Amino acid sequence: MNHPQRAAVFTSDAERTTWHDETLWFVRQKRDKAVYAIPEFQQLRQLASDIKEHTLSRLDEYLEQFERNAQANGVQVHWAADAAEHNRIVLGIMRGVGATSLVKSKSMLTEECHLNPFLVQNGIAVVDTDLGERIVQLREEAPSHLVLPAIHLKKEDVGETFHLHLGTPKGEKDPQALTEAARLHLREKFLVGQVAITGVNFAIAETGAVVVCTNEGNADLGVNLAQVHIACMGLEKLIPRTADLGVFTRLLARSATGQPVTTYTSHFAKPAPGRQIHIVIVDNGRTRQLGRPDFRASLKCIRCGACMNTCPVYRRSGGHSYDFTVPGPIGAILSPNIDLHQHSSLPFASTLCGSCTDVCPVKIDIHTQLYKWRQLIAQANELPAAKKWGMKLLSSVLARPGVYRFGGKVAREGLRLLPHGLTHATAFNPWAKARELPEAPKQSFREWFEQQSSIPTGQA
Amino acid sequence: MSSSRESILAAVRANRPPATALPPVADFGGEASVERFTEWLHFIGGQVVRLAPDQPLEDAVQQLFPKAVRIASNLLPATVPVNGQTTTEVLEAVDLAVLQGELGVAENGAVWVPEANMLHRALPMITQHLALVLDHRHIVATMHHAYAAVQHTGAYGVFIAGPSKTADIEQSLVIGAHGARSLVVLLR
Ligand code: SF4
């Protein structure tokens, strides 16, 4: 299935689609309010972009500096070329300490690597502890948003899931009561978790510390009760200095949810006495993206989700329609790097309106990159047949004025004379799904112009 | 060591873009007032209580948390002793932790709590309720000033901004996700 087909599944429930659209737009509005309250916000975006760009330009040096400092802090640093190696490393650490249970806070990287199924296959009990992630884990679904993993679900859905798995009363759908049930259920898990995995929002080269931003407190609770902390990070998470956090912590939560800052901004550098910290640095296609001048700016992403909240296509098609770990506009420029063939429909899941680029806190030129991927996808012969032949036909018509004129005439007459059921048949004209074609004018502009110029000048 | 390390670093070296400059550390000024700090902390679900100069901390805590029995603190006589070795079972039963905050941030209500002030790293999150004592002269305007003042974030340290919260169910805000259910800042 491609994006339009998966989106069709989502939009078949019109009411839910509208609700999803409005909910995410509400998040976008909260973002706007928070952003407009900061007079220097645009300067902050530029700074964030410049810091990230600089870091990418010397990334090897910063990675080595980070590793040196982390090791000096007593942290064990691991390197993984791809998802499989990442998963093997995590399993190895768990086996090394004889652990069979794991509590996880939010980490899109481990989603990207499909760590959970791998560990479960190997006999490890994995519990996602972020509330939204726990909900989708219980439902055996993937997160549908970077920061709001269960945004595709309504409270009734969550109530049903908790009734099945946590034994809440049937029909209970009050968010307060459901959250309390999850709190109690997950506390039990925190208390016995032997190993805790977290993602990483920022890795600081000059100190070797990793910074994790959460609202629930689940990352800190898991890590500080477990014997072993494994922090998994993509290699683009580096920033040079502690002081740079001033810029990024001011941007991240405001862009994501409109909060002035996340509840917990936690800095992990040294393990507590007798405990361990491991950091796994993952490539998994990132160095390849770094080598693509047109697309390397996508590595500046701080995973705030603002581009999906604002995207008219994401809001109305849902995160699962992208079928990629990172959905939305940023997912559509990251995914073709991983597999151009499999994800060839994603760069077309956009109106190219540019709203994503406008809100992105690190100034990634997202919509330009979407456009560029389209060119590459066409060159690689990955366009769907209808789109390809449609484009070919269109360009040959546009290149021949005579054909164009004749075609216009036929279309004007045709639209007037043919029955609606035929001109709007979605089999021939997918554009006409839920849309009306404009009323056909009687004459073309050219015909009108010729008529005008035959009227003697001087008379109005 | 691992060959992936070498191959990743080699690929980064080969593919990295032309050098650009690292911008100087930013500072945009801003208002470092108690009022602004208070406003923001309220906005994110926390509470600010001003202590009179001669008011004992115990009194204020007793008034605010009359029902708290198991109290962990190094600032007042505690009922639960906590240190780095305290077991999870004991930590889990703590009703209230009263800890020293080092620094408040006016633009967002966050308070810097370094490891040295926590008694146990998990205490600020596992406690049911959290009270942070803060010197009103230690409020800075923005996160730029906060990091400038903190300088090095140490072995472990957290900016805590309000009580633990989530909006993962239909975007409705619920206070008290996994961490503390309430947060009070006691301003001296
Ligand atoms: S691309 Fe920009 S807006 Fe989208 S998630 Fe990344 S940082 Fe946020």
XYZ file of C-alpha atoms and ligand atoms in Angstrom:
656
model
C 0.000 0.000 0.000
C 1.151 3.530 -0.634
C 0.361 6.710 1.282
C -2.907 7.577 -0.523
C -4.221 4.051 0.033
C -3.362 4.040 3.733
C -4.738 7.564 4.108
C -7.983 6.382 2.534
C -8.362 3.877 5.366
C -7.988 6.691 7.899
C -10.271 9.172 6.150
C -13.038 6.611 5.724
C -14.067 7.687 9.232
C -14.890 11.298 8.445
C -15.773 12.268 11.990
C -12.526 10.950 13.408
C -10.558 12.596 10.623
C -12.103 15.953 11.445
C -11.413 15.452 15.135
C -7.773 14.510 14.442
C -7.353 17.531 12.194
C -8.793 19.917 14.775
C -6.878 18.431 17.706
C -3.538 18.859 15.993
C -4.432 22.312 14.785
C -5.154 23.193 18.397
C -1.618 22.078 19.295
C -0.288 24.247 16.469
C -2.203 27.216 17.908
C -0.745 26.613 21.355
C 2.658 26.602 19.719
C 1.927 29.958 18.078
C 0.896 31.516 21.358
C 4.071 30.372 23.071
C 6.228 31.468 20.172
C 4.737 34.938 19.801
C 5.425 35.571 23.496
C 9.174 35.391 22.819
C 10.353 38.442 20.864
C 13.666 36.800 19.941
C 12.104 33.568 18.703
C 13.202 34.001 15.082
C 16.745 34.748 16.225
C 16.654 31.596 18.338
C 15.648 29.555 15.293
C 18.561 30.968 13.347
C 20.941 30.240 16.219
C 19.669 26.691 16.555
C 20.071 26.151 12.832
C 23.595 27.618 12.859
C 24.677 25.542 15.864
C 23.389 22.347 14.255
C 24.942 23.188 10.901
C 28.271 23.888 12.524
C 28.083 20.656 14.511
C 27.367 18.632 11.360
C 30.350 20.279 9.650
C 32.674 18.911 12.338
C 30.597 15.994 13.515
C 33.458 13.480 13.609
C 35.442 15.748 15.946
C 32.461 16.349 18.238
C 31.635 12.644 18.343
C 35.178 11.850 19.407
C 35.172 14.635 21.988
C 31.848 13.412 23.332
C 33.111 9.840 23.559
C 36.294 10.898 25.390
C 34.347 12.915 27.942
C 31.679 10.278 28.436
C 34.309 7.623 29.017
C 36.077 9.885 31.499
C 32.714 10.085 33.301
C 32.694 6.304 33.657
C 30.194 5.752 30.840
C 30.565 2.906 28.332
C 30.174 4.106 24.756
C 29.078 1.750 21.951
C 28.830 2.360 18.203
C 26.243 0.763 15.953
C 26.403 0.953 12.158
C 22.803 -0.132 11.737
C 19.639 -1.178 13.535
C 20.671 -4.826 13.834
C 23.950 -3.919 15.506
C 22.160 -1.516 17.850
C 19.773 -4.258 18.916
C 22.585 -6.762 19.400
C 24.477 -4.276 21.593
C 21.442 -3.642 23.811
C 20.769 -7.368 24.183
C 24.461 -7.943 24.956
C 24.391 -5.361 27.754
C 21.257 -6.951 29.203
C 22.733 -10.452 29.061
C 25.955 -9.134 30.552
C 24.161 -8.076 33.726
C 21.777 -11.022 33.676
C 18.708 -8.812 33.259
C 15.417 -10.043 31.854
C 13.236 -6.962 32.275
C 13.461 -3.520 30.813
C 11.629 -0.228 31.295
C 11.792 2.162 28.378
C 11.075 5.845 28.134
C 10.399 7.533 24.834
C 12.903 6.761 22.128
C 12.072 7.111 18.451
C 15.462 5.581 17.670
C 14.569 2.266 19.285
C 11.305 2.362 17.307
C 13.339 2.952 14.179
C 15.500 -0.067 15.063
C 12.483 -2.231 15.995
C 14.176 -3.007 19.286
C 11.068 -4.168 21.171
C 10.160 -7.156 18.992
C 13.820 -8.169 18.859
C 14.166 -8.164 22.646
C 10.861 -9.921 23.180
C 11.990 -12.661 20.784
C 15.042 -13.022 22.967
C 13.069 -13.464 26.138
C 13.237 -9.922 27.528
C 10.132 -8.305 29.026
C 9.884 -4.772 27.618
C 7.615 -2.111 29.100
C 7.198 1.282 27.457
C 6.597 3.756 30.266
C 5.577 6.938 28.471
C 1.787 6.879 28.799
C 1.116 7.304 25.090
C 3.723 4.716 24.182
C 2.330 2.273 26.736
C -1.117 2.672 25.209
C 0.087 1.885 21.705
C 2.309 -0.918 23.014
C -0.678 -2.604 24.676
C -2.604 -2.232 21.413
C 0.354 -3.604 19.428
C 0.434 -0.488 17.296
C 3.198 1.915 16.333
C 3.257 5.506 17.648
C 1.503 7.817 15.184
C 3.302 11.050 16.131
C 6.758 12.045 17.382
C 5.649 13.562 20.687
C 1.989 12.479 20.896
C 2.255 8.733 20.241
C -1.434 7.969 20.808
C -2.915 11.046 19.158
C -4.843 8.860 16.701
C -6.879 7.380 19.578
C -9.940 8.659 21.381
C -10.439 8.286 25.078
C -12.974 5.526 24.484
C -10.286 3.538 22.645
C -7.863 3.998 25.530
C -10.582 3.057 28.016
C -11.243 -0.168 26.113
C -7.519 -0.991 25.963
C -7.067 -0.374 29.689
C -10.161 -2.392 30.473
C -8.645 -5.331 28.602
C -5.102 -5.041 29.932
C -5.216 -3.161 33.233
C -8.646 -4.147 34.414
C -10.184 -0.688 34.596
C -14.020 -0.739 34.717
C -15.696 -1.240 31.366
C -16.751 2.079 29.856
C -14.313 4.126 31.969
C -13.087 6.892 29.674
C -12.159 9.728 31.988
C -8.537 10.724 31.166
C -7.826 11.467 34.834
C -8.964 8.023 35.985
C -7.222 6.256 33.105
C -3.957 8.094 33.775
C -4.176 7.175 37.453
C -4.641 3.511 36.524
C -1.583 3.711 34.280
C 0.399 5.431 37.039
C -0.274 2.581 39.448
C 0.336 -0.092 36.824
C 3.607 1.452 35.672
C 4.907 2.188 39.173
C 5.002 -1.568 39.723
C 7.109 -1.892 36.603
C 9.471 0.928 37.581
C 10.115 -0.680 40.942
C 11.341 -3.927 39.421
C 12.966 -2.682 36.208
C 16.557 -3.918 36.104
C 17.588 -1.933 33.067
C 16.198 1.389 31.824
C 16.445 2.606 28.242
C 16.011 6.251 27.315
C 16.302 8.185 24.128
C 18.493 11.261 23.954
C 17.369 14.765 23.044
C 20.817 16.331 23.129
C 24.328 14.983 23.655
C 26.838 17.541 24.901
C 30.310 17.157 23.404
C 32.139 19.265 25.996
C 30.828 17.308 29.012
C 29.866 13.882 27.669
C 26.397 14.339 29.224
C 23.136 13.323 27.568
C 20.000 15.391 28.042
C 16.520 13.860 28.113
C 13.353 16.006 28.065
C 10.049 14.554 29.342
C 6.827 15.719 30.953
C 5.832 12.605 32.841
C 9.040 11.939 34.758
C 9.187 8.385 33.470
C 12.728 8.610 32.116
C 14.189 9.759 35.436
C 12.108 7.369 37.468
C 13.126 4.388 35.353
C 16.802 5.287 35.138
C 17.264 6.211 38.782
C 15.709 3.023 40.089
C 17.452 0.639 37.675
C 20.978 -0.722 37.945
C 21.777 0.003 34.319
C 20.868 2.958 32.093
C 21.187 2.512 28.337
C 20.839 5.749 26.373
C 20.297 5.210 22.639
C 21.035 8.091 20.295
C 21.331 8.868 16.609
C 24.702 10.442 15.903
C 23.051 13.744 14.900
C 22.029 14.486 18.511
C 25.377 16.136 19.278
C 25.680 19.790 20.214
C 28.975 21.353 21.205
C 28.377 23.154 24.514
C 26.211 23.072 27.624
C 25.400 26.723 26.884
C 23.790 25.687 23.578
C 21.064 24.002 25.623
C 19.863 27.514 26.420
C 18.835 27.864 22.784
C 17.378 24.382 22.305
C 15.423 24.091 25.563
C 13.777 27.415 24.746
C 12.703 26.134 21.332
C 11.818 22.485 21.869
C 8.748 22.476 24.124
C 7.348 25.720 22.747
C 7.489 24.300 19.226
C 6.203 20.888 20.286
C 3.221 21.597 22.552
C 3.330 25.293 23.397
C 4.709 24.638 26.895
C 7.427 27.060 28.037
C 9.691 24.071 28.792
C 9.268 20.336 29.416
C 8.599 19.391 33.049
C 11.887 17.524 33.365
C 15.067 18.521 31.543
C 17.482 15.908 32.838
C 21.242 15.854 32.429
C 22.909 12.451 32.836
C 26.701 12.421 32.916
C 28.048 9.961 35.516
C 26.484 6.763 36.825
C 25.522 6.687 40.505
C 27.978 4.626 42.579
C 27.720 0.927 41.769
C 25.531 1.512 38.708
C 26.192 1.696 34.964
C 25.477 4.038 32.078
C 25.855 2.864 28.486
C 25.467 5.108 25.474
C 24.805 3.568 22.059
C 25.611 5.880 19.141
C 23.752 4.810 16.005
C 24.337 5.566 12.333
C 21.635 3.561 10.497
C 21.747 5.641 7.302
C 22.582 8.975 8.889
C 26.097 9.269 7.460
C 24.619 8.533 4.034
C 22.130 11.377 4.489
C 25.024 13.586 5.641
C 26.624 12.971 2.246
C 23.592 14.280 0.327
C 24.005 18.063 0.082
C 20.316 18.546 -0.764
C 19.071 16.516 2.180
C 21.660 16.691 4.958
C 19.839 19.559 6.678
C 17.212 16.984 7.722
C 19.789 15.827 10.304
C 19.270 19.088 12.210
C 15.838 17.848 13.319
C 15.168 17.948 17.078
C 11.989 15.822 16.771
C 9.581 18.461 18.078
C 6.689 17.410 15.847
C 5.713 20.970 14.890
C 5.879 20.150 11.178
C 3.292 17.389 11.535
C 0.943 19.465 13.709
C 0.817 22.116 11.015
C 0.737 19.843 7.965
C -2.670 19.806 6.218
C -1.938 16.325 4.878
C -0.686 14.797 8.142
C -3.581 16.231 10.099
C -6.051 14.618 7.736
C -4.278 11.356 6.992
C -2.924 10.337 10.397
C 0.548 9.203 11.386
C 0.043 5.564 10.442
C -0.596 6.468 6.812
C 3.138 7.182 6.480
C 4.119 3.672 7.589
C 7.496 4.981 8.758
C 8.840 5.557 12.284
C 8.892 9.314 11.814
C 5.662 10.426 10.135
C 4.685 13.767 8.675
C 6.786 16.117 6.551
C 10.088 15.315 8.266
C 9.409 11.584 7.914
C 8.751 12.130 4.230
C 12.270 13.537 3.736
C 14.015 11.023 6.023
C 12.344 7.863 4.713
C 13.491 7.898 1.044
C 17.074 7.878 2.324
C 16.324 4.594 4.079
C 14.415 2.975 1.195
C 13.500 5.022 -1.863
C 11.331 2.307 -3.362
C 9.322 1.490 -0.260
C 8.694 5.111 0.711
C 8.401 6.641 -2.765
C 4.862 7.900 -2.159
C 5.724 9.929 0.966
C 7.307 13.036 -0.625
C 4.040 13.366 -2.555
C 2.013 13.441 0.671
C 2.317 17.210 0.722
C 0.740 20.255 -0.812
C 4.168 21.960 -0.746
C 2.484 24.813 1.099
C 5.663 25.329 3.120
C 4.006 25.573 6.516
C 6.359 22.892 7.874
C 9.371 24.966 6.909
C 7.825 28.037 8.548
C 7.381 26.394 11.942
C 10.518 24.248 12.065
C 12.593 25.492 15.030
C 15.877 24.544 13.366
C 14.916 25.967 9.968
C 15.012 22.813 7.889
C 13.879 23.594 4.320
C 11.433 20.712 4.520
C 9.166 21.531 1.590
C 12.101 22.227 -0.719
C 13.504 18.838 0.148
C 10.132 17.212 -0.516
C 10.200 18.768 -3.978
C 13.751 17.560 -4.574
C 12.921 14.010 -3.528
C 10.091 14.052 -6.068
C 12.589 14.737 -8.839
C 14.819 11.880 -7.691
C 11.881 9.527 -7.359
C 10.792 10.330 -10.923
C 14.359 9.795 -12.174
C 14.537 6.481 -10.375
C 11.352 5.480 -12.200
C 9.450 5.068 -8.940
C 6.411 7.168 -9.856
C 3.101 5.312 -9.920
C 2.034 4.651 -13.543
C -0.969 7.005 -13.513
C 1.107 9.883 -12.186
C 3.972 9.175 -14.566
C 1.832 8.956 -17.724
C -0.320 11.828 -16.564
C 2.785 13.994 -16.234
C 4.126 12.832 -19.596
C 0.831 13.586 -21.309
C 0.587 16.959 -19.632
C 4.095 18.008 -20.590
C 3.589 16.959 -24.206
C 0.305 18.892 -24.352
C 1.831 21.979 -22.750
C 4.680 21.859 -25.246
C 2.297 22.006 -28.230
C 0.057 25.094 -28.337
C -2.156 23.631 -31.058
C -2.840 20.472 -29.095
C -3.376 22.516 -25.953
C -5.969 24.727 -27.663
C -7.802 21.778 -29.103
C -7.736 19.924 -25.773
C -9.119 22.973 -23.971
C -12.016 23.186 -26.373
C -12.825 19.510 -25.985
C -12.667 19.794 -22.190
C -14.953 22.868 -22.082
C -17.538 21.248 -24.290
C -17.119 17.896 -22.584
C -17.579 19.272 -19.076
C -20.761 20.995 -20.159
C -22.242 18.113 -22.072
C -21.052 14.974 -20.308
C -22.990 13.667 -17.325
C -21.637 14.512 -13.845
C -21.300 10.819 -13.024
C -18.784 10.460 -15.816
C -16.710 13.617 -15.384
C -16.507 13.021 -11.635
C -16.000 9.257 -11.818
C -13.225 8.692 -9.306
C -11.878 5.847 -11.401
C -10.824 8.352 -14.104
C -10.581 11.454 -12.014
C -9.296 10.893 -8.463
C -9.088 14.659 -8.063
C -12.888 14.779 -8.023
C -13.161 12.713 -4.837
C -15.082 15.014 -2.514
C -14.407 17.917 -4.868
C -16.415 19.709 -7.561
C -14.810 20.651 -10.828
C -15.151 24.333 -11.684
C -17.857 25.315 -14.103
C -16.416 25.358 -17.597
C -16.261 28.818 -19.199
C -17.807 29.221 -22.677
C -14.622 30.518 -24.268
C -10.921 30.381 -23.575
C -8.845 33.396 -22.604
C -7.272 33.363 -26.060
C -10.679 33.497 -27.748
C -11.785 36.264 -25.428
C -8.576 38.226 -26.071
C -8.945 37.939 -29.843
C -12.486 39.212 -29.558
C -11.356 42.201 -27.480
C -8.582 43.184 -29.861
C -11.058 43.189 -32.749
C -13.069 45.899 -30.935
C -11.839 49.309 -32.177
C -9.702 51.118 -29.583
C -10.665 54.481 -28.156
C -14.086 53.320 -27.015
C -14.347 52.017 -23.483
C 37.970 -1.253 19.417
C 34.818 -1.802 17.465
C 35.103 -1.581 13.710
C 31.758 0.191 13.442
C 33.244 3.105 15.356
C 35.984 3.488 12.741
C 33.693 3.047 9.770
C 31.119 5.502 11.127
C 33.729 8.151 11.872
C 35.301 7.610 8.437
C 31.905 8.031 6.768
C 31.250 11.215 8.754
C 34.643 12.590 7.774
C 34.036 11.812 4.105
C 30.504 13.222 4.042
C 30.532 16.207 6.381
C 29.608 19.566 4.846
C 32.036 22.494 4.485
C 32.945 24.156 7.791
C 30.635 26.820 9.195
C 31.190 28.889 12.339
C 29.799 28.128 15.789
C 27.737 31.151 16.892
C 28.760 32.850 20.152
C 26.739 31.975 23.269
C 23.415 33.812 23.201
C 21.934 36.186 25.764
C 18.764 38.144 25.033
C 18.308 39.797 28.408
C 14.830 39.459 29.883
C 12.994 39.999 33.115
C 14.254 38.053 36.159
C 11.406 38.857 38.503
C 9.647 36.812 41.187
C 6.313 37.854 39.622
C 7.152 36.386 36.264
C 8.501 33.195 37.825
C 5.318 32.872 39.891
C 3.047 33.464 36.913
C 4.731 30.808 34.836
C 4.879 28.244 37.598
C 1.146 28.686 38.118
C 0.583 28.357 34.395
C 2.315 24.961 34.341
C 0.456 23.624 37.361
C 2.848 24.479 40.210
C 2.441 26.765 43.187
C 4.633 29.462 44.740
C 4.501 30.211 48.450
C 6.438 33.169 49.875
C 7.943 32.484 53.281
C 8.241 35.268 55.818
C 11.909 35.902 56.672
C 11.606 34.475 60.179
C 9.072 31.724 59.412
C 10.441 28.251 60.163
C 10.307 25.901 57.177
C 8.619 23.197 59.291
C 5.634 25.465 59.942
C 5.096 26.266 56.305
C 5.401 22.606 55.329
C 3.048 21.544 58.124
C 0.457 24.084 56.920
C 0.746 23.112 53.268
C 0.903 19.344 53.751
C -0.969 18.553 56.971
C -1.483 14.937 55.899
C 2.091 14.155 54.848
C 3.500 11.538 57.212
C 6.576 10.191 55.491
C 8.708 13.214 54.777
C 12.201 13.072 53.281
C 14.368 16.166 53.599
C 17.755 17.495 54.624
C 16.297 20.939 55.332
C 13.978 20.067 58.207
C 13.553 17.179 60.664
C 12.637 14.285 58.367
C 10.560 11.218 59.183
C 12.134 9.037 56.486
C 15.918 9.083 56.276
C 17.033 8.910 52.628
C 20.485 8.617 51.105
C 22.025 7.162 47.954
C 21.614 3.611 49.303
C 17.958 3.851 50.319
C 15.941 0.973 48.872
C 13.210 1.370 46.306
C 10.560 0.140 48.767
C 11.365 2.941 51.206
C 11.563 5.569 48.481
C 8.272 4.463 47.043
C 6.454 5.181 50.291
C 7.614 8.802 50.607
C 4.697 11.251 50.762
C 6.660 14.451 50.521
C 10.220 15.466 49.710
C 11.441 18.921 50.719
C 14.627 19.758 48.844
C 16.757 22.779 48.060
C 16.439 24.296 44.579
C 19.480 26.206 43.353
C 18.064 28.437 40.690
C 14.681 29.503 39.332
C 13.959 30.484 35.728
C 11.458 33.335 35.313
C 10.485 32.567 31.697
C 9.197 29.057 32.431
C 9.011 28.328 36.173
C 11.785 25.725 36.067
C 14.018 25.096 39.094
C 17.530 23.645 38.874
C 18.053 20.715 41.239
C 21.556 19.208 41.168
C 22.242 15.670 42.376
C 23.815 16.964 45.608
C 20.403 18.326 46.687
C 18.375 15.194 45.936
C 19.372 12.744 48.740
C 18.691 9.988 46.187
C 18.517 10.484 42.428
C 15.012 9.042 42.220
C 13.569 11.002 45.150
C 12.302 14.110 43.292
C 10.291 11.871 40.940
C 9.219 8.968 43.130
C 7.888 11.150 45.978
C 4.139 11.748 45.798
C 4.610 15.488 46.389
C 7.619 17.742 46.005
C 8.479 21.040 47.689
C 11.530 22.996 46.530
C 13.001 25.744 48.663
C 14.404 28.601 46.616
C 16.154 31.873 47.428
C 14.214 34.622 45.618
C 17.513 36.258 44.716
C 18.403 33.166 42.700
C 15.849 33.750 39.961
C 17.238 34.375 36.480
C 15.436 35.568 33.359
C 15.862 32.804 30.776
C 17.438 29.412 30.142
C 20.495 31.223 28.723
C 21.142 32.752 32.131
C 20.326 29.492 33.854
C 22.972 27.548 31.958
C 25.443 30.388 32.365
C 24.915 30.224 36.138
C 24.953 26.429 36.372
C 28.052 26.170 34.139
C 28.525 22.421 34.529
C 25.500 20.199 34.947
C 27.482 17.732 37.094
C 27.050 13.965 37.399
C 23.262 14.326 37.272
C 20.942 17.300 37.525
C 17.433 18.246 36.473
C 15.465 21.360 35.690
C 12.075 20.624 37.215
C 9.206 22.733 35.899
C 5.996 22.018 37.766
C 4.418 18.684 38.667
C 4.633 15.627 36.451
C 1.976 15.739 33.729
C 0.673 14.137 30.562
C -1.793 14.912 27.820
C -1.471 11.581 26.057
C -5.167 10.754 26.302
C -7.042 12.966 23.845
C -4.835 15.936 24.672
C -6.532 16.447 28.042
C -4.044 17.624 30.607
C -3.674 15.367 33.633
C -1.379 16.360 36.496
C 0.486 13.533 38.225
C 1.675 11.131 35.525
C 4.600 9.181 36.971
C 6.509 11.769 38.957
C 5.365 14.081 41.756
C 1.637 14.849 41.812
C 2.199 18.396 42.991
C 5.032 20.885 43.144
C 5.352 23.820 45.505
C 8.214 26.283 45.428
C 8.852 27.838 48.846
C 10.475 31.203 48.205
C 12.761 32.628 50.852
S 11.675 18.832 11.024
Fe 11.669 20.672 12.299
S 9.511 20.923 12.835
Fe 9.690 18.818 12.097
S 10.075 17.580 13.930
Fe 12.082 18.147 13.103
S 12.648 20.018 14.200
Fe 10.450 19.745 14.498
